[in-house]
């Protein structure tokens, strides 16, 4: 199994190509998509598949999702580029009231095979409307699946799985990693939805996280190693379905769980992770559960304020030290 | 008018009467507390559903509204399946998961009634995109109300349909009220067809209670769509005989207004009169058809009443969720 | 302090009148608002304040919120009727990207005094698009405040407080209680945002809940009393700000917390309640935390399925029995 | 033409040159890595901002876009405040919380640049509703781009403005591109003013790079609005000299196209030429004004560079959150 170093964006491009070569009914829609989309993750598709399969959309987010749903129930599989995740809010009605409910509400007569790709997270002073992470909203909606890869390899395998999936999948890609390079398995492969992975083994504490926070956690673990703090890092990869077994196994071992994410702590997905692990380990009431996320404010623009709202490596390290009491 | 021969006239009348009889029965059942939830009757608007769907095959698509019984019946749903759905029975078109506002039959291209006003614009447009992409000779028809025309989704869909000359027909069932509010209070230009000019598509404004006019106007639009001529927006004036929902006190319109419309504008009465004037139908035939329809409605209702409810144990069937049957 | 029995709807009408009489810059906007709105909670305002202060809106949810924001920053205080809470999804961009962020993003130059009233919860077979509870989404958004009264008296006092508040407040009213009668304090008064109340004192378990689930919990407590299970019921009334002290005080006493709500368990607000109480009581690691909410499916229409997805009194009673082990 | 005397000509030119100089400096600073985030330049579109705002007082309102520097400057924001905001300094118009895409100055009716395309339609409409309700003699102007015209929010706002004949002017800065995509690929009818007919409002389509024409067209619309004549939609053709954002590779348009526009269509060059032709301005004056503007820009930049950043401890100021300073 050979690998090749490439960016997260290039890796997803490969997955797109395997999917589009395999099934002529897979199409891509989005704003500026023929130019590769806002972060270039779709660059080159237009030359390979032409305008009929790579459709430039007007600035009409509601339509992008509703049209994807309509095309999907009429026989296509649609990958919709939503650009910044905040723009999906302009299509929340279509995502929640239509896409997520169709299969159930219509009694299984149809499914809605669409993938909504959106870029989230901070990139450095992009301001309040271009820096948020909104998985907390999507994960509360039955019928949606939600993935948030932390590296190019998972990005490739998860995108393949997301496109093959019969249900709507919200595919969240962190702006900071779209351009990051990683070793990516060559050729075609799937990372099944709902499978977390132990990104680093450790004994003292389990940091349960996803997306770019995984990379931050891995850095933190290296730093803390020198302080003899052994950190296990769980990369969820997929939030819905959630791989509770892998979380529970780690928690059983370390006895301490820290759920960490860039999005807002209050009402966020971290609370769900903690609730799930406790429900999975009723025999372990003494389990310690903690969470780290953004403080309750829109993401500020100023370089002096952004790090005061959104947690970074120093916050994570400090929190781990505090928890393990060293 | 000669193009309507006896067979066709009988068939069209049977369809309109089936819808009328169904809606009338549903209203009685609901008022008697026999039906759960709430229901919207399309009585008075039969000519539009029947006249438009007259041109459609099982593989053409329609999107419908909260007032969707007539559309489903005109498109060819089984009376057993729609009646059972309204009772929430497993034998219903959506296995009881949907109900009156979500009646759908994907096997005949009926992509669902929709409880979200304006929800159909983008879905029909997406279905039309799939038709065009797959080079199928079909059409998608989007039924919507005068109130729905004020949703932003109207604008986004028609603009896109205009850009791509999609095989879609937007049919406005303009019954002059949105719930309790008359269109003139909320709509700057109430002849919805005027807007066709904003999207470079064809537009038409007609008497939607005259079945023959509906058939002609819809026929031209559907032919245009199927021949690559692009989208059409048709404003069809009509009137709903009942309240917005069954039980509506209707303080917002006068009894006289309602009675006048029923007397002079009833699409069934007008069609019958017209067919009898030109000697295509006889009074006896009309009575015979009405009687036959009544028998069918009785049978379908009996079937639905006798049919079993879904198993509570199957509550999570047809949606992805932990441990749910897929 | 005399009280009068009236419905939840009438109580909010009184609060509206105190607010509108006090401040001529308070206006109300919404669909069919001059007819009282979908649940009649605004009935009569048009006669008292006229069309300039009670504005009928087109079916344009995005506009309803954006216009409210614009009018608010230009000097008005706007109460917007969003009808069913699912319709707020059509305005999520305006709620999250504009309303919730303005005060912070613009450095405190302005605030956005708007109240978004929406009806949530099940009413009995209203179907998947008219039965949801979406507080899980709103509570994850900084800048928004969220209230969910359980009775007419709190409804009145909270609405007064919400209208007086400088920030956008999402005011959630459960369909089942809009018509319910309760003793309501006469005259003008405020229930401050962020103040929970002990709806019933108990010793064995703390049921922390809000909206109609409070009434269900109170019934359950009465039933369980006969089994010698003493249930304390905390009515949060306000979810953001959240009165953690009152929850913690109760938890310290009973040692067991059950967070209960009608909305979906997974990713829902119950997990936040449990995380908050644990963070508030670090000295009490042996605290037992549980939650009860809807299973992960859209709300089904069928009367046979709805109770299998959304928890009712029997589910709550069974869960309490299970937890306290009797 | 005579209505433009020397004083006015000097003033108008100074405003246009101030915007041009500001944008040019910002581009240089950004490319040099001196400014955080990302920025959009309005260089080339100055005639619209200056010509429209020429008619506005401090109490009239404007809503702006992601390309908002010119609007803010034309409306009268202090150069120190806008420059400091772009650096994320506490002295910025939004105390550094907003940044380039959220520059706002509510003290002069500048209701904010907006990072959400189409976000201004409803906000301007709401401000106009407030003006009408309070019987103030003011107007609200909504600046938006050709791409924004495809958002559903356009439709919802213009329809409502038409129904209520609100004092609002919708100004389309039609620079023929939305990011990398030319309007013709995504917009069915590119003369946006055609749509006025759908809303029963006045429409005009003009050369937006001719300051005099802009002043005349905007003047008529604003006078109409202030005299109770209702809303106007104006399509103003223009061209942006720089890429969509600073750093844009601009593969989507040819160098020739850009150069040709700069040479023949530059609104500043054209105005200067025109004023010199009729002897209102001399070359010496023009140079003198340009020099004076340069000095102001230097001073403002120096101020901003020297100004302190916000205190991280104040990161939660200006938003409601637990324990935050209100
Ligand atoms: C997005 C949305 N907003 C509001 C409603 C509530 N509602 C249901 S039907 C209706 C009126 C629809 O009017 P129209 O489109 O003319 O259809 P008609 O009922 O007249 O057939 C409204 C406002 C809804 N279901 N969905
Ligand atoms: C709702 C939303 N969708 C997409 C974007 C990304 N975006 C930023 S600017 C832009 C193009 C806007 O084009 P136009 O309205 O013509 O304004 P211009 O940039 O030409 O001034 C897009 C698509 C956004 N910011 N908001
Ligand atoms: Mg209607
Ligand atoms: Mg543009």
Short mmCIF file of C-alpha atoms in Angstrom, two decimals, chain A residues 1 14-20 22-23 26 77 152-166 184-195 237:
data_model
loop_
_atom_site.label_atom_id
_atom_site.label_comp_id
_atom_site.label_asym_id
_atom_site.label_seq_id
_atom_site.Cartn_x
_atom_site.Cartn_y
_atom_site.Cartn_z
CA UNK A 1 0.00 0.00 0.00
CA UNK A 14 -8.60 12.33 -6.36
CA UNK A 15 -11.63 11.05 -4.47
CA UNK A 16 -13.90 13.23 -6.63
CA UNK A 17 -12.33 11.74 -9.75
CA UNK A 18 -12.70 8.14 -8.64
CA UNK A 19 -16.35 8.84 -7.83
CA UNK A 20 -17.04 10.70 -11.08
CA UNK A 22 -17.06 5.32 -11.60
CA UNK A 23 -20.55 6.78 -11.81
CA UNK A 26 -22.20 12.00 -9.94
CA UNK A 77 -25.61 11.96 -6.83
CA UNK A 152 -5.63 14.44 3.46
CA UNK A 153 -5.75 10.68 3.67
CA UNK A 154 -8.94 10.56 5.69
CA UNK A 155 -10.31 13.40 3.58
CA UNK A 156 -9.94 11.24 0.50
CA UNK A 157 -11.41 8.08 1.97
CA UNK A 158 -14.25 9.87 3.76
CA UNK A 159 -15.25 11.81 0.66
CA UNK A 160 -15.47 8.55 -1.28
CA UNK A 161 -17.64 7.07 1.44
CA UNK A 162 -19.75 10.22 1.70
CA UNK A 163 -20.51 10.26 -2.03
CA UNK A 164 -21.39 6.56 -1.96
CA UNK A 165 -23.68 7.01 1.04
CA UNK A 166 -27.43 7.12 0.38
CA UNK A 184 -2.14 9.84 1.12
CA UNK A 185 -2.74 6.24 0.07
CA UNK A 186 -2.54 5.94 -3.70
CA UNK A 187 -5.46 4.61 -5.66
CA UNK A 188 -9.05 4.21 -4.60
CA UNK A 189 -10.18 3.50 -1.04
CA UNK A 190 -12.94 4.25 1.44
CA UNK A 191 -12.86 5.35 5.06
CA UNK A 192 -16.21 4.12 6.36
CA UNK A 193 -18.44 6.72 7.99
CA UNK A 194 -18.61 6.18 11.73
CA UNK A 195 -15.10 4.89 12.28
CA UNK A 237 -13.25 11.67 11.68
#
